[in-house]
Amino acid sequence: MKKLKSLVFYFINLMFCLSILFFGLQRASAKELNIYSYRSPALLEPFTKQYEKEFNVKFNILHAKKGLAQRLKLEGKNSPADIILTVDISRLSELADMDLVKQIDSKVINNNVPKHLRDINKKWISLSTRARIIGVSNKRVNKNDIRNIEDLANPKYKGKICTRIGSHSYNRALLASIVAHSGERKATAWAEGLVSNFARTPKGNDRAQAKAIFSGECDIVLMNTYYFALMKFNNKKPEQKKWAKATDVIFYNQGGRGQHINVSGGAIAKYSKNSEEAIKFLEWMTEPKAQKIYSEVNFEYPVNPKVNLSGKIMEWGTFKADNLPISKIAKNSKKAQMIIDKVGW
Ligand SMILES: [Fe+2]
């Protein structure tokens, strides 16, 4: 009898301990978010650290340079992903096209993010914008001579222009915006003109183009705004400061449709088990506090129009952005790639 009593006591104790363990784990997992990210750790950390501090949410982050959509597809219902963070519209639309994300219904987001920067089917949202500007040698080019992106096809710039390869998503998105505005025929003629003005075969990344301005190989280049800040304030690689110093920034099409922009953005994984918590995080990312981090740390522009521009990105002044719905860029991406192949960009 005594033995039975102690056995029962042992059993009750065991159940109690197990239930504590179970609920403890449940509570822990309810406050965890799994992010699949194309954004680099250094650019994502300022946000997750701040959010962790404020809301006691633990982040597990998988960083990748490519293949996240394929991974999500393979994982299917077993995927642990809650949130996907990407740069470039083509990657956001790829997630939607492959049916890997769920709809985001949020008044906060609708309030904070302008309509042209959200997916019409609510499958993704933009979190920041970046401008793909024209950079020119401040010694060899008068920056007032170039007003529009169309000017780069002018034969007077023969042998002066350098870019990275055309099929890079940044250039493809720029060309897709021209297709969306001016049609395929005019976009093709522009791309042909641009290519015939090249000083060299497209190569290198955006910063390599500024380096070529500094060395005198090129006079006019295409580049994303944040690279200027990354060069200009680069204390680890001070030689890059010289590349930025040799280059002037031109925001183009200011008298018309506005400067072409691209976005970084986010989506909720289709099989997220924490989608409520995930939406809360995306909502927070669109609020002024987080939006300021985009300009001050990442040198990108906030999507929330209520947030004033601040920090080092202000050095180049403000500009009128092209308000073309960002999804139209994704829609014209294939046509743009065909043109790139055709003209040999
Ligand atoms: Fe980049």
Coordinates of C-alpha atoms and ligand atoms in Angstrom, one line a residue:
M1 CA 0.0 0.0 0.0
K2 CA 2.8 2.4 1.0
K3 CA 4.5 1.4 -2.3
L4 CA 1.4 2.2 -4.3
K5 CA 1.0 5.6 -2.6
S6 CA 4.5 6.6 -3.3
L7 CA 4.1 5.4 -6.9
V8 CA 0.9 7.6 -7.3
F9 CA 2.8 10.5 -5.7
Y10 CA 5.7 10.0 -8.2
F11 CA 3.2 9.8 -11.1
I12 CA 1.4 13.0 -10.1
N13 CA 4.8 14.8 -9.7
L14 CA 5.9 13.6 -13.0
M15 CA 2.8 14.8 -14.8
F16 CA 3.1 18.2 -13.0
C17 CA 6.7 18.6 -14.2
L18 CA 5.8 17.5 -17.7
S19 CA 2.9 20.0 -17.9
I20 CA 5.2 22.8 -16.7
L21 CA 7.7 21.8 -19.4
F22 CA 5.0 21.6 -22.0
F23 CA 3.4 24.9 -21.2
G24 CA 6.8 26.5 -20.8
L25 CA 7.8 25.4 -24.3
Q26 CA 4.4 26.5 -25.7
R27 CA 4.9 29.9 -24.2
A28 CA 8.4 30.1 -25.5
S29 CA 7.4 29.1 -29.0
A30 CA 4.4 31.5 -29.0
K31 CA 7.0 34.3 -28.6
E32 CA 9.4 33.2 -31.3
L33 CA 9.4 34.2 -34.9
N34 CA 11.3 32.5 -37.7
I35 CA 12.6 34.8 -40.5
Y36 CA 13.9 33.7 -43.9
S37 CA 15.9 36.7 -45.0
Y38 CA 17.7 37.9 -48.1
R39 CA 18.7 41.0 -46.1
S40 CA 22.2 40.7 -44.7
P41 CA 22.5 40.2 -40.9
A42 CA 24.0 43.7 -40.4
L43 CA 21.0 45.3 -42.0
L44 CA 18.4 43.3 -40.2
E45 CA 19.9 43.2 -36.7
P46 CA 19.0 46.8 -35.7
F47 CA 15.3 46.0 -36.2
T48 CA 15.2 42.6 -34.6
K49 CA 17.3 43.7 -31.6
Q50 CA 15.0 46.7 -31.0
Y51 CA 11.8 44.5 -31.3
E52 CA 13.2 41.8 -29.1
K53 CA 13.8 44.4 -26.4
E54 CA 10.4 46.0 -26.7
F55 CA 8.2 42.9 -27.1
N56 CA 10.3 40.0 -25.7
V57 CA 10.1 38.1 -29.0
K58 CA 13.0 35.8 -30.0
F59 CA 14.0 35.7 -33.6
N60 CA 15.5 32.7 -35.4
I61 CA 16.9 34.0 -38.7
L62 CA 17.9 32.1 -41.7
H63 CA 20.0 34.2 -44.1
A64 CA 20.5 33.4 -47.7
K65 CA 21.6 35.1 -50.9
K66 CA 19.3 33.0 -53.1
G67 CA 17.0 30.0 -53.2
L68 CA 14.6 30.9 -50.4
A69 CA 11.5 30.5 -52.6
Q70 CA 12.6 27.1 -53.7
R71 CA 13.3 26.1 -50.1
L72 CA 9.9 27.3 -49.0
K73 CA 8.3 25.3 -51.8
L74 CA 10.2 22.1 -50.8
E75 CA 9.4 22.5 -47.1
G76 CA 5.7 23.0 -47.9
K77 CA 3.4 22.6 -44.9
N78 CA 6.4 21.7 -42.7
S79 CA 8.2 25.0 -43.2
P80 CA 9.1 26.7 -40.0
A81 CA 9.2 30.1 -41.7
D82 CA 6.9 32.9 -40.5
I83 CA 8.3 35.9 -42.3
I84 CA 10.2 36.4 -45.5
L85 CA 12.2 39.6 -45.9
T86 CA 13.7 40.4 -49.3
V87 CA 15.2 43.2 -51.4
D88 CA 14.0 43.8 -54.9
I89 CA 10.4 43.6 -56.2
S90 CA 11.2 40.6 -58.4
R91 CA 11.8 38.5 -55.3
L92 CA 8.6 39.6 -53.6
S93 CA 6.5 38.9 -56.6
E94 CA 8.2 35.5 -57.0
L95 CA 6.9 34.5 -53.6
A96 CA 3.4 35.6 -54.5
D97 CA 3.6 33.9 -58.0
M98 CA 4.7 30.6 -56.4
D99 CA 1.9 30.8 -53.9
L100 CA 4.3 30.7 -50.9
V101 CA 2.8 33.5 -48.9
K102 CA -0.5 34.4 -47.2
Q103 CA -2.6 37.6 -47.4
I104 CA -1.7 40.4 -45.0
D105 CA -4.8 42.1 -43.7
S106 CA -3.8 45.0 -41.6
K107 CA -5.2 48.5 -41.1
V108 CA -1.9 49.6 -39.6
I109 CA 0.0 48.6 -42.7
N110 CA -2.6 50.1 -45.0
N111 CA -2.3 53.3 -43.1
N112 CA 1.5 53.4 -43.1
V113 CA 2.4 52.1 -46.6
P114 CA 1.1 53.9 -49.7
K115 CA -1.0 51.8 -52.0
H116 CA 1.5 51.8 -54.9
L117 CA 4.0 50.1 -52.6
R118 CA 1.7 47.2 -51.6
D119 CA 0.6 44.2 -53.6
I120 CA -2.9 44.5 -55.0
N121 CA -3.6 40.9 -53.7
K122 CA -2.1 41.7 -50.3
K123 CA 0.6 39.1 -50.7
W124 CA 3.6 41.4 -49.8
I125 CA 4.4 44.9 -48.6
S126 CA 7.3 47.3 -49.2
L127 CA 9.3 48.3 -46.1
S128 CA 11.8 50.7 -47.6
T129 CA 12.7 52.2 -51.0
R130 CA 15.9 52.8 -52.8
A131 CA 16.5 55.0 -55.8
R132 CA 18.5 53.8 -58.8
I133 CA 20.1 57.1 -59.7
I134 CA 22.6 58.3 -62.3
G135 CA 26.1 58.9 -61.0
V136 CA 28.4 61.2 -63.0
S137 CA 32.0 62.3 -62.8
N138 CA 31.9 65.8 -61.2
K139 CA 35.0 66.7 -63.1
R140 CA 34.1 65.5 -66.6
V141 CA 30.3 65.9 -66.8
N142 CA 28.0 68.8 -66.1
K143 CA 25.3 67.2 -64.0
N144 CA 22.7 69.8 -65.3
D145 CA 23.1 68.3 -68.8
I146 CA 21.3 65.1 -67.8
R147 CA 17.7 65.5 -66.8
N148 CA 16.0 62.3 -67.7
I149 CA 17.0 58.6 -67.8
E150 CA 16.2 58.8 -71.5
D151 CA 19.2 61.1 -72.0
L152 CA 21.5 58.2 -71.5
A153 CA 20.6 57.0 -75.0
N154 CA 21.9 60.2 -76.5
P155 CA 24.8 59.5 -78.9
K156 CA 26.7 62.4 -77.4
Y157 CA 27.5 60.1 -74.5
K158 CA 29.2 57.5 -76.7
G159 CA 32.0 55.7 -74.9
K160 CA 31.2 57.3 -71.5
I161 CA 28.6 55.1 -69.8
C162 CA 29.3 52.1 -67.5
T163 CA 26.9 49.7 -65.7
R164 CA 26.8 46.3 -64.1
I165 CA 25.2 43.6 -66.3
G166 CA 21.7 44.3 -67.6
S167 CA 20.2 41.2 -66.3
H168 CA 21.0 42.1 -62.7
S169 CA 17.6 42.7 -61.0
Y170 CA 18.4 46.3 -60.3
N171 CA 18.9 47.1 -64.0
R172 CA 16.1 44.9 -65.1
A173 CA 13.7 46.7 -62.7
L174 CA 14.8 50.1 -64.1
L175 CA 14.2 48.9 -67.7
A176 CA 10.8 47.3 -66.6
S177 CA 9.7 50.7 -65.3
I178 CA 10.6 52.2 -68.7
V179 CA 8.6 49.5 -70.5
A180 CA 5.7 50.2 -68.1
H181 CA 5.8 53.9 -68.9
S182 CA 6.8 54.1 -72.5
G183 CA 6.0 50.7 -74.0
E184 CA 8.2 47.9 -75.3
R185 CA 9.3 49.6 -78.6
K186 CA 10.6 52.8 -77.0
A187 CA 12.2 50.9 -74.1
T188 CA 14.1 48.7 -76.6
A189 CA 15.3 51.8 -78.5
W190 CA 16.5 53.3 -75.3
A191 CA 18.3 50.2 -74.2
E192 CA 20.0 50.0 -77.7
G193 CA 21.1 53.6 -77.4
L194 CA 22.4 53.0 -73.8
V195 CA 24.4 49.9 -74.9
S196 CA 25.9 51.7 -77.8
N197 CA 27.2 54.4 -75.4
F198 CA 29.1 52.0 -73.2
A199 CA 32.7 52.6 -72.3
R200 CA 33.3 49.0 -71.6
T201 CA 31.5 45.6 -71.4
P202 CA 29.1 45.6 -68.3
K203 CA 30.9 44.2 -65.3
G204 CA 31.3 44.6 -61.5
N205 CA 28.8 45.7 -58.9
D206 CA 27.4 49.2 -58.4
R207 CA 30.4 50.4 -56.3
A208 CA 32.8 49.2 -59.1
Q209 CA 31.1 51.7 -61.4
A210 CA 31.9 54.6 -59.1
K211 CA 35.5 53.2 -58.8
A212 CA 35.7 53.4 -62.6
I213 CA 34.5 57.1 -62.5
F214 CA 37.3 57.8 -60.0
S215 CA 39.9 56.0 -62.2
G216 CA 38.7 57.9 -65.3
E217 CA 37.4 54.8 -67.2
C218 CA 33.8 55.9 -67.1
D219 CA 31.9 59.2 -66.8
I220 CA 28.3 58.2 -66.3
V221 CA 27.0 55.2 -64.3
L222 CA 23.9 53.7 -62.7
M223 CA 23.8 53.0 -59.0
N224 CA 21.5 52.6 -56.0
T225 CA 21.5 55.5 -53.6
Y226 CA 22.6 53.5 -50.5
Y227 CA 25.9 52.5 -52.1
F228 CA 26.9 56.2 -52.1
A229 CA 26.5 56.4 -48.4
L230 CA 28.2 53.0 -47.9
M231 CA 31.2 54.4 -49.9
K232 CA 31.2 57.9 -48.5
F233 CA 31.2 56.9 -44.9
N234 CA 33.3 53.7 -45.2
N235 CA 35.9 54.0 -42.5
K236 CA 37.0 50.3 -43.0
K237 CA 37.8 50.8 -46.7
P238 CA 38.6 54.5 -46.9
E239 CA 39.6 54.2 -50.6
Q240 CA 35.9 54.0 -51.3
K241 CA 35.4 57.5 -49.9
K242 CA 37.4 58.8 -52.9
W243 CA 35.1 56.9 -55.4
A244 CA 32.1 58.6 -53.8
K245 CA 33.8 62.0 -53.8
A246 CA 34.5 61.8 -57.5
T247 CA 30.8 61.2 -58.2
D248 CA 27.8 63.5 -58.4
V249 CA 24.2 62.1 -57.9
I250 CA 21.5 62.9 -60.4
F251 CA 17.8 62.2 -59.5
Y252 CA 16.2 62.0 -62.9
N253 CA 12.8 62.6 -64.6
Q254 CA 12.1 65.2 -61.9
G255 CA 10.0 67.4 -64.3
G256 CA 7.9 64.4 -65.2
R257 CA 7.1 60.9 -63.8
G258 CA 9.8 61.0 -61.1
Q259 CA 12.8 59.0 -60.1
H260 CA 12.7 55.2 -60.5
I261 CA 12.7 53.4 -57.2
N262 CA 12.9 49.8 -56.1
V263 CA 11.9 48.4 -52.7
S264 CA 12.8 46.1 -49.9
G265 CA 9.8 44.3 -48.4
G266 CA 8.3 41.5 -46.5
A267 CA 5.7 38.8 -46.7
I268 CA 4.1 36.2 -44.3
A269 CA 4.9 32.6 -45.1
K270 CA 1.9 30.6 -46.3
Y271 CA 2.2 28.0 -43.5
S272 CA 3.3 30.3 -40.7
K273 CA 2.0 29.0 -37.4
N274 CA 2.5 32.4 -35.8
S275 CA 1.0 34.7 -38.5
E276 CA -0.6 37.0 -36.0
E277 CA 2.7 37.7 -34.3
A278 CA 4.4 37.9 -37.7
I279 CA 1.9 40.6 -38.9
K280 CA 2.5 42.5 -35.7
F281 CA 6.2 42.5 -36.5
L282 CA 5.6 43.7 -40.1
E283 CA 3.3 46.4 -38.7
W284 CA 5.9 47.6 -36.4
M285 CA 8.4 47.7 -39.2
T286 CA 6.2 50.3 -41.0
E287 CA 5.8 52.5 -37.9
P288 CA 7.9 55.7 -37.6
K289 CA 10.4 54.3 -35.0
A290 CA 11.5 51.4 -37.3
Q291 CA 11.2 53.5 -40.5
K292 CA 13.7 55.9 -39.1
I293 CA 16.2 53.0 -38.8
Y294 CA 15.9 52.4 -42.5
S295 CA 17.3 55.9 -43.3
E296 CA 19.7 56.2 -40.4
V297 CA 21.3 52.7 -40.5
N298 CA 20.5 51.3 -43.9
F299 CA 20.6 54.5 -45.9
E300 CA 17.3 53.7 -47.5
Y301 CA 14.2 55.8 -47.8
P302 CA 11.2 55.1 -45.5
V303 CA 7.9 54.0 -47.1
N304 CA 5.8 55.7 -44.4
P305 CA 5.2 59.2 -45.7
K306 CA 4.7 60.5 -42.2
V307 CA 8.4 59.9 -41.5
N308 CA 10.7 62.8 -42.3
L309 CA 13.9 62.0 -44.0
S310 CA 16.9 62.2 -41.7
G311 CA 20.4 61.1 -41.4
K312 CA 23.1 60.8 -44.0
I313 CA 20.9 60.1 -47.0
M314 CA 19.8 63.7 -46.8
E315 CA 23.2 64.8 -48.1
W316 CA 21.8 64.2 -51.6
G317 CA 18.6 66.1 -51.0
T318 CA 15.1 65.0 -51.6
F319 CA 13.5 64.0 -54.9
K320 CA 10.2 63.2 -56.5
A321 CA 9.8 59.4 -56.7
D322 CA 8.0 57.6 -59.6
N323 CA 4.7 56.5 -58.2
L324 CA 4.2 53.7 -60.7
P325 CA 2.6 50.8 -58.8
I326 CA 5.7 48.7 -57.9
S327 CA 3.9 45.5 -59.0
K328 CA 3.9 46.8 -62.6
I329 CA 7.7 46.6 -62.5
A330 CA 7.5 42.9 -61.6
K331 CA 4.8 42.5 -64.3
N332 CA 7.1 43.9 -67.0
S333 CA 10.2 42.1 -65.7
K334 CA 10.1 39.3 -68.4
K335 CA 9.7 41.8 -71.2
A336 CA 12.7 43.8 -69.8
Q337 CA 14.8 40.7 -69.7
M338 CA 14.0 39.9 -73.3
I339 CA 15.1 43.4 -74.3
I340 CA 18.3 43.0 -72.3
D341 CA 19.1 39.8 -74.1
K342 CA 18.3 41.4 -77.5
V343 CA 20.4 44.5 -77.1
G344 CA 23.3 42.6 -75.3
W345 CA 23.3 44.7 -72.1
Ligands
FE1 FE 22.3 46.2 -53.2

